Coordinates of C-alpha atoms in Angstrom, one line a residue:
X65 CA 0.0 0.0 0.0
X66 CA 1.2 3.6 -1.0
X67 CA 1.9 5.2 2.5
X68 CA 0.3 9.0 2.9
X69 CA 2.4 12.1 2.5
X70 CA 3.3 12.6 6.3
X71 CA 4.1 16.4 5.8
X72 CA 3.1 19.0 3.5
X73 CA 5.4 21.2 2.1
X74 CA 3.9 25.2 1.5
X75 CA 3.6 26.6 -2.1
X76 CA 2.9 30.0 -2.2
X77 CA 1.5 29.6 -6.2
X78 CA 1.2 33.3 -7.7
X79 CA 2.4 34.8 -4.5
X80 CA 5.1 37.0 -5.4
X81 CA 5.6 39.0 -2.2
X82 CA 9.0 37.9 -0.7
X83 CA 8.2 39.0 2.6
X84 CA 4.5 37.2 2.3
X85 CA 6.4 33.8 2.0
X86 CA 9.5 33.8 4.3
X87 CA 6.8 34.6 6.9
X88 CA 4.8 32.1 5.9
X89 CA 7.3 29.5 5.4
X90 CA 6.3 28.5 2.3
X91 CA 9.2 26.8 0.2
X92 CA 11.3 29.3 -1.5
X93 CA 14.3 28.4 -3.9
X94 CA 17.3 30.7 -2.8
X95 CA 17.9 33.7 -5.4
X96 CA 20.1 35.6 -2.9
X97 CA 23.2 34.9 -4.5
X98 CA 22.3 37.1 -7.5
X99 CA 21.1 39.2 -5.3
X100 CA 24.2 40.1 -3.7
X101 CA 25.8 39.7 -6.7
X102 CA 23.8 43.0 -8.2
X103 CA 23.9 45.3 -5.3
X104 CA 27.8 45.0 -4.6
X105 CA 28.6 45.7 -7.6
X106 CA 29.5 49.2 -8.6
X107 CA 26.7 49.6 -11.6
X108 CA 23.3 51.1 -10.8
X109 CA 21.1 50.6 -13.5
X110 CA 20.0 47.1 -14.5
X111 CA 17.6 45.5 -16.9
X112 CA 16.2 42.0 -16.8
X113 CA 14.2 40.4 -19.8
X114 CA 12.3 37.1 -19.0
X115 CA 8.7 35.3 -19.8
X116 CA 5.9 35.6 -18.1
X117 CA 5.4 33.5 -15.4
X118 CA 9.2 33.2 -14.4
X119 CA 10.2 35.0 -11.0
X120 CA 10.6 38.4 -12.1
X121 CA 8.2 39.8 -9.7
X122 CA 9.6 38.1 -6.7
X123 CA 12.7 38.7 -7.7
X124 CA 11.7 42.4 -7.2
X125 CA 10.2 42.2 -4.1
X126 CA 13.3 40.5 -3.0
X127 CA 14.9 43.2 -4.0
X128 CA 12.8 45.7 -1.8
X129 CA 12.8 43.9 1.2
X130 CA 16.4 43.8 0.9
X131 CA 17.0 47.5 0.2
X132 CA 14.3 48.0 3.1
X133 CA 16.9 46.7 5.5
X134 CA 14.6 43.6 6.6
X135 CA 17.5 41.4 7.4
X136 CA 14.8 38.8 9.6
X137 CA 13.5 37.8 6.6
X138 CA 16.8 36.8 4.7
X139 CA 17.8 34.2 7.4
X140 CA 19.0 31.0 6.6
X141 CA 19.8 32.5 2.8
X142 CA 22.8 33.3 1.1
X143 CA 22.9 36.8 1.7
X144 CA 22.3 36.7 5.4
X145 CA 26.0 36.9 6.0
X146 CA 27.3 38.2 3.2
X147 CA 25.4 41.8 4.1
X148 CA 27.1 43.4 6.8
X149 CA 25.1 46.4 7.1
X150 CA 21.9 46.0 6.1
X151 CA 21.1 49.9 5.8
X152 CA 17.7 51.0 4.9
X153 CA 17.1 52.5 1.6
X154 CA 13.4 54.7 0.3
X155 CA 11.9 52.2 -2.0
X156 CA 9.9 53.5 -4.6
X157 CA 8.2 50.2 -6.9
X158 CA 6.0 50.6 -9.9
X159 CA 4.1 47.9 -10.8
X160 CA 3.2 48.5 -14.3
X161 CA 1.2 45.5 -14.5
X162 CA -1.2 46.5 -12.3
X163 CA -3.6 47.5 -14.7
X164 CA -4.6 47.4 -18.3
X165 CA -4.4 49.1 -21.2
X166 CA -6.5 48.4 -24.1
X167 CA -8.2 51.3 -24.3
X168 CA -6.8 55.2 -24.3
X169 CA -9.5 55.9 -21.5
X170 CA -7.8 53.1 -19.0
X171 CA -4.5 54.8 -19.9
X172 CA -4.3 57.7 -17.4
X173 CA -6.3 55.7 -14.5
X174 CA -3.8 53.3 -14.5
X175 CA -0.8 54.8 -14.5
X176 CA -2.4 57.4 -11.9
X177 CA -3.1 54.8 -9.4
X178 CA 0.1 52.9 -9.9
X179 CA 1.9 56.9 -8.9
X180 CA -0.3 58.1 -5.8
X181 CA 0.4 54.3 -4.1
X182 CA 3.9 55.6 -4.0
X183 CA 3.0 59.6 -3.2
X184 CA 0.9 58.2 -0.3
X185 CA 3.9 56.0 1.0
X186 CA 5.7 58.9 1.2
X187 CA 3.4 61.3 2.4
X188 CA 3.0 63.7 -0.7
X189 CA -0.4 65.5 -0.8
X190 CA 0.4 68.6 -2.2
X191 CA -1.8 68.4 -6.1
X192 CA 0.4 68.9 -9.6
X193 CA -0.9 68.3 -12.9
X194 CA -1.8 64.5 -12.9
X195 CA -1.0 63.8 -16.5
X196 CA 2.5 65.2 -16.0
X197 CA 4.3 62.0 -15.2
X198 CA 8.1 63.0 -14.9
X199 CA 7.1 65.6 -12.9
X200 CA 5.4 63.5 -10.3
X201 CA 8.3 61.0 -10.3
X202 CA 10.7 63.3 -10.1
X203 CA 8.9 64.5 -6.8
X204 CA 8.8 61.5 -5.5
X205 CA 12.6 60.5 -5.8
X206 CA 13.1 64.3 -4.5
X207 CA 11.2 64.0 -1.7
X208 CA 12.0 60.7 -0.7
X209 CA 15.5 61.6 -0.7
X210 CA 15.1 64.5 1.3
X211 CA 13.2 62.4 4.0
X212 CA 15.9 59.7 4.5
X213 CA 19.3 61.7 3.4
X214 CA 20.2 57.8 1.7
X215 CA 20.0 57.5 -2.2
X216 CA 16.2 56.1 -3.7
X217 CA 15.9 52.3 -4.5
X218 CA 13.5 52.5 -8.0
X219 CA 12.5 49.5 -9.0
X220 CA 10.3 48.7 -11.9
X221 CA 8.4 45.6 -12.9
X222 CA 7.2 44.9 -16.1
X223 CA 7.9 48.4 -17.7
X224 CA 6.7 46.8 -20.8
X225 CA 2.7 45.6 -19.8
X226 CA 1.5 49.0 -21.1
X227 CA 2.9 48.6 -24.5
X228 CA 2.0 44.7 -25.0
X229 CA -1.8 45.7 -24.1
X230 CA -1.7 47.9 -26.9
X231 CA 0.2 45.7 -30.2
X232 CA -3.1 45.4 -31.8
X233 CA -3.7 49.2 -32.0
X234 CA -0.6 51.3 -33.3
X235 CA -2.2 54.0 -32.5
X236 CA -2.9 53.0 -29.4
X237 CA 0.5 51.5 -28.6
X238 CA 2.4 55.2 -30.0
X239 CA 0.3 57.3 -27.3
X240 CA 0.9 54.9 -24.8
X241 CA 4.6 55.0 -25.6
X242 CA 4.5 58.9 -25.3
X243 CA 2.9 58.2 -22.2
X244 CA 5.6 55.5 -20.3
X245 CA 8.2 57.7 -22.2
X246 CA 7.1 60.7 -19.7
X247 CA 7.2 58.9 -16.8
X248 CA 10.4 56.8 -17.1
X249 CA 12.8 60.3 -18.0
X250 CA 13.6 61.3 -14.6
X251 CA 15.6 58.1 -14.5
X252 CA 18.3 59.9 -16.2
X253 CA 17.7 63.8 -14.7
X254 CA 17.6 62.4 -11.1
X255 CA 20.8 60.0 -11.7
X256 CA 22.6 61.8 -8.4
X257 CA 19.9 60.5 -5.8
X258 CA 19.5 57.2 -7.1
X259 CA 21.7 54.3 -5.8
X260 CA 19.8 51.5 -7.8
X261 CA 17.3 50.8 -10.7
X262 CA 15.7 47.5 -11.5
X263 CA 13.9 47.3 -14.8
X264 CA 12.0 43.8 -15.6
X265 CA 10.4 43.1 -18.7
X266 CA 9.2 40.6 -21.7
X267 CA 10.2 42.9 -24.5
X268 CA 12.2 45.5 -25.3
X269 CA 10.6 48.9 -27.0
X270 CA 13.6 50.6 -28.5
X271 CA 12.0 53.9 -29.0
X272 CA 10.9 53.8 -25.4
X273 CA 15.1 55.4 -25.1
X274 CA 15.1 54.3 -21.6
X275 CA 17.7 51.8 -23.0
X276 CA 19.6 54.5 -24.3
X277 CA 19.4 57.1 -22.0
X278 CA 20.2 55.2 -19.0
X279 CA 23.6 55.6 -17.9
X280 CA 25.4 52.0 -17.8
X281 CA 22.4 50.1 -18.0
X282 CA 23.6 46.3 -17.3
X283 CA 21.5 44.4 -19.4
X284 CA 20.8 40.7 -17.6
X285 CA 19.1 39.0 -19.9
X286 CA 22.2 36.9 -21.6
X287 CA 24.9 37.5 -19.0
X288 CA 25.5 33.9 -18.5
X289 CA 26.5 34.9 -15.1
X290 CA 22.7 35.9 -14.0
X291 CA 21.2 32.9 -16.3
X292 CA 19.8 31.6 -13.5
X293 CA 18.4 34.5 -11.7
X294 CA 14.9 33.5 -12.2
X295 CA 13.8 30.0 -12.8
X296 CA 14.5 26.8 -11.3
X297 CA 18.7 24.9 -12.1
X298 CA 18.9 21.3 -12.1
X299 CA 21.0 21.2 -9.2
X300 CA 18.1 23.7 -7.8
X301 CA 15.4 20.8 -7.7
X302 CA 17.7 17.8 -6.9
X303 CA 19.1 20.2 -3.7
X304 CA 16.5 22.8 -2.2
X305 CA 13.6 20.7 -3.8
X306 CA 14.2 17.3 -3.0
X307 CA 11.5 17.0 -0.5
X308 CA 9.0 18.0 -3.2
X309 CA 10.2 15.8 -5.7
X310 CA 9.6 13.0 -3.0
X311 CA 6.3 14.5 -1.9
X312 CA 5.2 14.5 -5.6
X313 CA 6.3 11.4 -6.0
X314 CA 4.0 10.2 -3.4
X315 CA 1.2 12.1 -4.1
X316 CA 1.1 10.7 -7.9
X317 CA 1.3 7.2 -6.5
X318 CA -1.6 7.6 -4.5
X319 CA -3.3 9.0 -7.6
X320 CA -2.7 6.7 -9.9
X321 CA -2.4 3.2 -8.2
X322 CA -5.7 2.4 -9.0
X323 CA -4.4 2.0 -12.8
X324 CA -1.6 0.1 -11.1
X325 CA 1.0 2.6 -11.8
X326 CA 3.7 3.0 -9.9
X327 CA 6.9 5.9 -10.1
X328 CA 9.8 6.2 -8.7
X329 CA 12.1 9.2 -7.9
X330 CA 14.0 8.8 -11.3
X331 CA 10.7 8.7 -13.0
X332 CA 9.3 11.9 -11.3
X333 CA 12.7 13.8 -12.0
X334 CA 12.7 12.5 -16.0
X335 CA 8.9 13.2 -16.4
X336 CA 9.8 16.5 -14.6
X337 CA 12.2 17.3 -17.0
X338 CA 10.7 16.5 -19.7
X339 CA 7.4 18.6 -19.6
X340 CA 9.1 22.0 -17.4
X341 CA 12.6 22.3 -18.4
X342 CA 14.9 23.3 -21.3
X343 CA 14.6 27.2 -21.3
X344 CA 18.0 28.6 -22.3
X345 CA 19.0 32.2 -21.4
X346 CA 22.8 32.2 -22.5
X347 CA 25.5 30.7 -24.2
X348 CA 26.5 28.7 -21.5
X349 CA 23.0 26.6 -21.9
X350 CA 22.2 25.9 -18.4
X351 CA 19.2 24.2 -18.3
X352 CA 16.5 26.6 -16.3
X353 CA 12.6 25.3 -15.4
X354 CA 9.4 27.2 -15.6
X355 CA 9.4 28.0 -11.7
X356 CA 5.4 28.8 -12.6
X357 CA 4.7 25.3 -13.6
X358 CA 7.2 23.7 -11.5
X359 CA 5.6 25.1 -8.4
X360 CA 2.2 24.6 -9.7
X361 CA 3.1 20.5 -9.7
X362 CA 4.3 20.3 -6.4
X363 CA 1.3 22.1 -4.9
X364 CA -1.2 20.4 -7.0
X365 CA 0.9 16.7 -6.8
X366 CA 0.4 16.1 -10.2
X367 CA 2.7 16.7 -13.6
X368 CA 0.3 18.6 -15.9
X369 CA 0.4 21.5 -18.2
X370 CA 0.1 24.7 -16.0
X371 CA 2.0 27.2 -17.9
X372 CA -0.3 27.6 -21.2
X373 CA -3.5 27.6 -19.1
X374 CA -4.1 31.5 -20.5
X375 CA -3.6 30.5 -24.4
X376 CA -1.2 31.7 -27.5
X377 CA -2.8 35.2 -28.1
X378 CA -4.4 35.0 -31.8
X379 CA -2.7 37.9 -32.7
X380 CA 0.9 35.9 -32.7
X381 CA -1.0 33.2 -34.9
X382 CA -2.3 36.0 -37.5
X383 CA 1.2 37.0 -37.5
X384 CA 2.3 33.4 -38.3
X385 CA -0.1 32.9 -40.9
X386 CA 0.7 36.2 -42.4
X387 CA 4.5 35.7 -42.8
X388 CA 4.1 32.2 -43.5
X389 CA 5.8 30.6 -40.8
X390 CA 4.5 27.2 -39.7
X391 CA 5.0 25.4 -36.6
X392 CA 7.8 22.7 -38.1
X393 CA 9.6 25.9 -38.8
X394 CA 9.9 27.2 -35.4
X395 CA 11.7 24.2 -34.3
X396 CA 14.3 24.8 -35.9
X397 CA 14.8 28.3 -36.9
X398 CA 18.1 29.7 -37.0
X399 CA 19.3 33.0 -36.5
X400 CA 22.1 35.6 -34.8
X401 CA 21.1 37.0 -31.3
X402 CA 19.8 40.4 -32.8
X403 CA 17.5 38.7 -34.7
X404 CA 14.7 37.2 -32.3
X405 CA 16.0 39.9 -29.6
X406 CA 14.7 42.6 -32.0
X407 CA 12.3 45.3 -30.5
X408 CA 8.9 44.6 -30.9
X409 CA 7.0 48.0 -31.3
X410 CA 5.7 46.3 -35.0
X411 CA 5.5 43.0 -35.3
X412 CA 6.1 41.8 -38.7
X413 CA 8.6 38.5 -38.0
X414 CA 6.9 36.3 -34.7
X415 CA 10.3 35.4 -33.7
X416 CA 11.4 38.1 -31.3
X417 CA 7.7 37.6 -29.8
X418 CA 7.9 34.0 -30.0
X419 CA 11.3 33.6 -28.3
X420 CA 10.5 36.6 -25.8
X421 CA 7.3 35.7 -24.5
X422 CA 9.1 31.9 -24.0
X423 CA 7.5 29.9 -26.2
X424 CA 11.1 29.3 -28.2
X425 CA 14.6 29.0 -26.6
X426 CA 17.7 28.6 -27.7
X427 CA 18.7 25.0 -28.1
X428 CA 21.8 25.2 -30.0
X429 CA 24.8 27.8 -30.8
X430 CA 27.3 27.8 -33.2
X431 CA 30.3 30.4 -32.1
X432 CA 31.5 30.2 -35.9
X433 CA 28.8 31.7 -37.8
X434 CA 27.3 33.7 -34.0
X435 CA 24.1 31.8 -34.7
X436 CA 21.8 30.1 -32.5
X437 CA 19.0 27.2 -33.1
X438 CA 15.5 27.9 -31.7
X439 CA 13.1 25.6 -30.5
X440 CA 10.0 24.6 -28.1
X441 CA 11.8 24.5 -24.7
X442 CA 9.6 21.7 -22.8
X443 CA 6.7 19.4 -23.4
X444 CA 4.5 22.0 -21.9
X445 CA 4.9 24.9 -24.2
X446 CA 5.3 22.4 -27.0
X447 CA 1.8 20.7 -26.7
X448 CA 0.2 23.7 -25.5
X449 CA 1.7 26.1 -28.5
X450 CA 0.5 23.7 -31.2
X451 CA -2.8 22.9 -29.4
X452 CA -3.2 26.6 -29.3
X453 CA -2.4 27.0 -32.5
X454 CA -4.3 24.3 -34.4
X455 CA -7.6 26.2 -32.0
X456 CA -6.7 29.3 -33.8
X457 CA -5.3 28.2 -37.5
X458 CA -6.0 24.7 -38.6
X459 CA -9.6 23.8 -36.4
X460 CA -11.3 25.8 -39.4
X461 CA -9.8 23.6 -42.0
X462 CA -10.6 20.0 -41.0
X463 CA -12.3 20.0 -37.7
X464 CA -11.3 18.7 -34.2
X465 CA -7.2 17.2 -33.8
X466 CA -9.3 14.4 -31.9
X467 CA -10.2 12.9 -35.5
X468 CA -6.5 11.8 -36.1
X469 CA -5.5 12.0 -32.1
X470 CA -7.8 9.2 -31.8
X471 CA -6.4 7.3 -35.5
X472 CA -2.7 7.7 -33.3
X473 CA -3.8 6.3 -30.8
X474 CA -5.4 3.1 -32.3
X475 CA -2.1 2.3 -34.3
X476 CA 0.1 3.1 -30.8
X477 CA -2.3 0.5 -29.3
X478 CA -1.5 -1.7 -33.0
X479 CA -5.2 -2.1 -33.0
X480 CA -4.8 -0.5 -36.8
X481 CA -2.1 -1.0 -38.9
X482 CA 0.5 2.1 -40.6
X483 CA -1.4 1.8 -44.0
X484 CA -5.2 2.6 -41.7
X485 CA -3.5 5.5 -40.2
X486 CA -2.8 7.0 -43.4
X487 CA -6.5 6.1 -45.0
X488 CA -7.7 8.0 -41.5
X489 CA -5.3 10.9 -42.6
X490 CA -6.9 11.1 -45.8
X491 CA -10.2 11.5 -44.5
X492 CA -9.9 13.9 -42.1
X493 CA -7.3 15.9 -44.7
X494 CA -10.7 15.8 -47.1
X495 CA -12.2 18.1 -44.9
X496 CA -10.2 21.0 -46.4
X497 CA -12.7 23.4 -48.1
X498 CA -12.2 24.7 -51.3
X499 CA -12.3 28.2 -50.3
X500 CA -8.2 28.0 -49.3
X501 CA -6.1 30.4 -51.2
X502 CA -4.5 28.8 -53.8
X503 CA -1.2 30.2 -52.5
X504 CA -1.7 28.0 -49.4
X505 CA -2.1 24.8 -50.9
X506 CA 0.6 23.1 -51.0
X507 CA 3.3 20.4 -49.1
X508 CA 4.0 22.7 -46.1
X509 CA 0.0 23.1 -44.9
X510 CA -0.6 19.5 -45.4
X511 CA 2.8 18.8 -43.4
X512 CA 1.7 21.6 -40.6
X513 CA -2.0 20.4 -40.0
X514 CA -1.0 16.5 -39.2
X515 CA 1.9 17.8 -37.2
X516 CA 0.1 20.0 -35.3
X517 CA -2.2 17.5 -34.6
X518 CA -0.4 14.8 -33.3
X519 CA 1.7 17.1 -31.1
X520 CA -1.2 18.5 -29.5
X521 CA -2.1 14.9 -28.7
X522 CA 1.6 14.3 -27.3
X523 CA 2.8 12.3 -30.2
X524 CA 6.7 11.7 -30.4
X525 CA 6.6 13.7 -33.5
X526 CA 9.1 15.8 -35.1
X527 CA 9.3 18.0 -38.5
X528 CA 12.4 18.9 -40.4
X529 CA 14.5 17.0 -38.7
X530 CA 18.1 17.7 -40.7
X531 CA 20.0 14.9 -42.3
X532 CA 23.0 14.9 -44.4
X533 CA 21.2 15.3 -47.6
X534 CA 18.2 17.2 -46.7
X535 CA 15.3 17.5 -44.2
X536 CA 12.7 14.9 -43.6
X537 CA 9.0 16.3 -43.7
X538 CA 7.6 14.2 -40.7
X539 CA 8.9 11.4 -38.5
X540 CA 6.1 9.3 -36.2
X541 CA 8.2 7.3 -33.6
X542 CA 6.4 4.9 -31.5
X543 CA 7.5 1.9 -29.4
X544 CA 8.1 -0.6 -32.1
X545 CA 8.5 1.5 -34.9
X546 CA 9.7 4.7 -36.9
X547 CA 7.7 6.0 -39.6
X548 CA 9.2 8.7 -42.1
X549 CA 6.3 10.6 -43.8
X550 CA 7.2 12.2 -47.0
X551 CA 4.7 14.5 -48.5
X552 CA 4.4 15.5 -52.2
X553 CA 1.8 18.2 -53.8
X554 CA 0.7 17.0 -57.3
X555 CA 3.2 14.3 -57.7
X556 CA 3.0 10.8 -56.6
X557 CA 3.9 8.7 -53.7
X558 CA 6.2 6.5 -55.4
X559 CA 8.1 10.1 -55.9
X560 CA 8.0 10.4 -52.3
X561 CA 9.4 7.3 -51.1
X562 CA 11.8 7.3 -53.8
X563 CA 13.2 10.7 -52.5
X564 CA 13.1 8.9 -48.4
X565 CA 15.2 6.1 -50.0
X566 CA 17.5 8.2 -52.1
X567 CA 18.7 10.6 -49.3
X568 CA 18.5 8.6 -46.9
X569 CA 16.6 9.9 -44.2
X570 CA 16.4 6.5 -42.3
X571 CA 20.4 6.6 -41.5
X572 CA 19.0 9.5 -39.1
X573 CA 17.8 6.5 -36.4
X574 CA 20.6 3.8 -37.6
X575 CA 21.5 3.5 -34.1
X576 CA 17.8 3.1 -33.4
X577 CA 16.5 -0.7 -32.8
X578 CA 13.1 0.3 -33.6
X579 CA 12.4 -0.9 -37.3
X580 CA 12.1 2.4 -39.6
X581 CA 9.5 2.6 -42.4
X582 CA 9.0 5.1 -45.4
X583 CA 5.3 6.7 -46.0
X584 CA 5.0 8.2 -49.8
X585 CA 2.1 10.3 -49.4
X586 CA 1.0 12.0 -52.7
X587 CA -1.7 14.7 -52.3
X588 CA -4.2 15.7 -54.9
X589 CA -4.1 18.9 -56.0
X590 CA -7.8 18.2 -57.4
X591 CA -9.1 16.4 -54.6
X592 CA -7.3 18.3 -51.8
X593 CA -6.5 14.8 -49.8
X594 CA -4.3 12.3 -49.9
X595 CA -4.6 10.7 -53.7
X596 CA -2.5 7.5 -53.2
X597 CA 0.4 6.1 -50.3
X598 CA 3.3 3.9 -50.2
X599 CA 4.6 1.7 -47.4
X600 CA 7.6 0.6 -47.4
X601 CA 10.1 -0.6 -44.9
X602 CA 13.6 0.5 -44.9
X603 CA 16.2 -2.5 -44.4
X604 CA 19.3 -2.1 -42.3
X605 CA 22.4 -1.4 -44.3

C-alpha cells in the first residue's frame, strides 16, 4: 500500500511578495546569491528580460525587502552573512502591470493609481498636474530623498505591460509610448539620488530610449552569469527541492495506483524534465525550469500542463499565418542574437515575440557563424503552442485534432495497422474546403496540420529534422517502430518514397532498434487529400 504524505510542504503559487512567503514559510528556492551579486557591484542601473510567469516579480520584491533593510526575513539564505550592514534605503516600486491598457480611456487611470500608491507611502499630498508623469516621479525620488538623506531604490516591474496591451492598435501603442516615455525620464535627470534601478520586462521597445538614456544600463538577460536569476537549475530541484520531488512522487502514487502505476524518484525527476525544463537564457545553456509550472506541480501533486492555461494570443497566430511561418519551422529556426531579440513595437517577423514571451529558446549555438537554433523548450509549451495553435489556425480547415489524435492512438495500441492510419489521414485531410487560397495549398500546410495535430495529442513527432542530404517532412516514432512521412503536392507517392530512399533519411535512427518505415504520401491537387500512399520498410544497411 502507497503510504500518505506525512508532511506538507507550502507553495505560495502566484504569490510574489518575498516577505508574504518567508513569513509564511512557504518553500522558496534561494535567489540571494544574484542578489548580492547586483547590489555590490559598482553599476546602478539594470535591466532584466524574461517570460511571463518566471520570477521576475519576486525577484523584485526580493529586491525591496532587501533595500528596506529587513534582514529577519533573509535568514537562513545566502545573503544573510554576506550583508554586513543592512542599511535601509526609500523604496519606490512601480508595478506596471497592475492594470490594463487596451483602451486610451484606461490609460491615465492606470498609470495614476500605480503613482499616488507611491505619493501616499511617502506622504505627498500637495496636487500637480496628474497627466505630467516626470514631474510626479521626479517628486517622488526628491522628496523621498530629502526624507531619508540615503539615495532612492527604483524598481520597476514589467515596464513593458503598457505597450503589450496595446500591439493590436498602433495608434494606441504610439500614445501609450508617449505616455511611459514621460514617466520613465527622470531616471536619467535624477541619476545623483538614485543608488539602484531595477527594470524587468518581456520585450524590449527601443523607442521607449530608456535603454539609451540610461547611464550603464547592465542588461541581464544573456549574462551567462545571471542565467539563472529566475527560474529553477537542475541542481536547484535535486538540492533545495528534494523533498518536493519526494512528496510528488508520493502524491502521484496515491493518484494513480488504481491504474496500477507506480513511479519512482528517477521517474518523477525524468517526467519533470521533460514537460518544465529546457529554457536557455545564454550561451553557456544551463538548463533553467518554468518555476510557474514547477511550483504549480508540487502544490497540485500532479505533472500537468500549467504554464499555457491563459492560451497563444491569436494575434501571434495571424502574425504566423501572415508571414508564413509554420509550426515545423519554429523548431528549428536559426538566427544571430539580434534577430529574435529585436524590438517589438511592429510585429512583422513572430520570432522576437515567440522567443521573448518563452514559447522558443535557444537550443543550439554555433560560435562560428554567431548563430543560434531555436526551439519549443519543454513538453509543456510544446503541446500547449500547437494545441493553441491548431484552435486558432488549422480547427477551421478539417475540424477537431481528436479525429486523427484518436487514429494515433489506435495504431500506438496496434489495433490499426500504418497503411489505416494513413487512410484516416486522408479523410480527415478531405475536410479542407475549397475556399483556401491557392497560394496556401501546397506540401507545407498539409505537413503543418497532421503535425500540429499529433503534437497536440503528445505524439513523439518531429518535422524537419536535418539529415545529411536534406530535411525529412515528418517522422512518427512509436515503441516498435519509426515512420518517415514524406509528403508530395501533385506528384506521386512513389516520388515520395523514392526521394526517403535516395537521401536517406532512415540513417538519421541507424542506431535506433526500432524498425524504420518510409510513407509516400502523394496529395491531390484536385481532390485536396491524400490521392495514393506507399509503405515501405527500410532495411538495415
Amino acid at each position: 500500500m502507497v503510504k500518505e504524505v506525512q508532511s506538507e510542504r507550502g507553495y505560495a503559487v502566484g504569490v510574489q511578495l518575498f516577505d508574504r512567503i518567508r513569513e509564511t514559510e512557504a518553500v522558496y528556492v534561494d535567489k540571494t546569491e544574484y542578489v548580492w551579486k547586483m547590489v555590490s557591484t559598482k553599476a546602478v542601473n539594470f535591466f532584466l528580460s524574461r517570460p511571463r510567469r518566471f520570477g521576475k516579480s519576486l525577484l523584485v520584491d526580493t529586491l525591496r525587502c532587501y533595500f528596506e533593510g529587513r534582514k529577519e526575513l533573509f535568514e537562513g539564505l545566502y545573503i544573510f552573512d554576506k550583508e554586513k550592514e543592512w542599511k535601509k534605503y526609500p523604496v519606490i516600486r512601480l508595478d506596471m502591470s497592475n492594470g490594463k491598457y487596451y483602451e486610451r480611456e484606461r490609460v491615465h487611470p492606470t498609470i495614476n493609481v500605480i503613482l499616488e500608491q507611491q505619493e501616499k507611502k511617502f506622504g505627498i499630498t500637495n496636487a500637480l498636474d496628474p497627466t505630467n508623469y516626470d514631474a510626479r516621479l521626479t517628486r517622488l525620488i526628491e522628496t523621498a530623498y530629502e526624507q531619508t538623506g540615503e539615495k532612492v531604490v527604483v524598481l520597476i516591474d514589467e515596464y513593458d505591460a503598457p505597450m503589450l496591451d496595446s500591439m493590436n492598435d498602433p495608434e494606441l501603442q504610439d500614445y501609450i509610448r508617449n505616455r511611459v516615455r514621460n514617466l520613465f525620464s527622470p531616471l536619467k535627470a535624477q541619476a545623483e539620488f538614485l543608488r539602484f534601478v531595477f527594470l524587468t520586462g518581456i520585450s524590449k521597445f527601443s523607442q521607449l530610449s530608456v535603454f539609451s538614456e540610461l547611464n550603464n544600463l547592465q542588461q541581464l538577460t544573456f549574462d551567462p552569469a545571471y542565467e539563472a536569476v529566475c527560474g529553477i537549475t537542475e541542481e536547484e530541484l535535486q538540492t533545495q527541492m528534494k523533498p518536493d520531488i519526494e512528496q510528488l512522487m508520493e502524491k502521484m502514487n496515491i493518484t494513480y495506483s488504481r491504474w496500477g502505476i507506480h513511479y519512482t524518484y528517477d521517474d518523477i525527476v525524468v517526467k519533470l524534465k521533460e514537460t518544465y525544463d529546457g529554457y536557455h537564457f545564454s550561451n553557456h545553456f544551463t538548463d533553467i525550469y518554468c518555476p510557474w509550472s514547477l511550483v504549480s506541480a508540487f502544490a497540485m501533486g500532479d505533472i500537468m500542463n500549467f504554464w499555457f492555461s491563459t492560451g497563444t494570443p491569436s494575434m501571434l497566430i495571424n502574425v504566423m499565418r501572415k508571414t508564413g511561418v509554420s509550426v515545423q519551422q519554429i523548431e528549428h529556426f536559426q538566427g544571430r542574437l539580434d534577430r529574435f531579440d529585436a524590438p517589438t513595437e511592429r510585429i512583422t517577423d513572430p520570432i522576437p515575440v515567440l522567443f521573448q514571451s518563452g514559447y522558443i529558446t535557444m537550443k543550439d549555438y554555433n560560435p562560428m557563424t554567431q548563430k543560434y537554433t531555436l526551439g519549443f523548450p519543454n513538453g509543456e509549451v510544446r503541446e500547449g503552442f500547437t494545441t493553441s495553435l491548431y484552435k486558432y489556425y488549422m480547427e477551421d480547415y478539417v475540424g477537431s485534432m481528436d479525429t486523427l489524435g484518436n487514429a494515433y492512438t489506435d495504431l500506438r495500441l496496434k489495433e490499426i495497422t500504418i497503411e489505416q492510419f494513413i487512410e484516416a489521414v486522408q479523410r480527415w485531410y478531405a475536410g479542407i474546403p475549397y475556399s483556401i487560397t491557392d497560394k496556401n495549398q501546397n506540401e507545407q500546410l498539409y505537413q503543418s496540420l497532421i503535425y500540429a495535430a499529433l503534437m497536440g495529442y503528445g505524439a513523439d513527432v518531429s518535422a524537419e529534422e536535418q539529415t545529411s542530404d536534406g530535411r525529412m517532412d515528418i517522422a512518427i516514432k512509436m515503441t516498435d517502430a519509426i515512420y518517415i512521412l514524406e509528403l508530395k503536392y501533385g506528384k506521386t507517392a512513389e516520388e515520395a518514397v523514392e526521394q526517403i530512399l535516395r537521401k536517406n533519411y532512415a540513417a538519421r535512427f541507424a542506431a535506433d532498434p526500432r524498425p524504420v518505415y518510409a510513407v509516400g504520401l502523394n496529395i491531390s491537387k484536385d481532390r485536396r487529400t491524400i490521392d495514393s500512399y506507399k509503405v515501405v520498410k527500410i532495411l538495415a544497411t
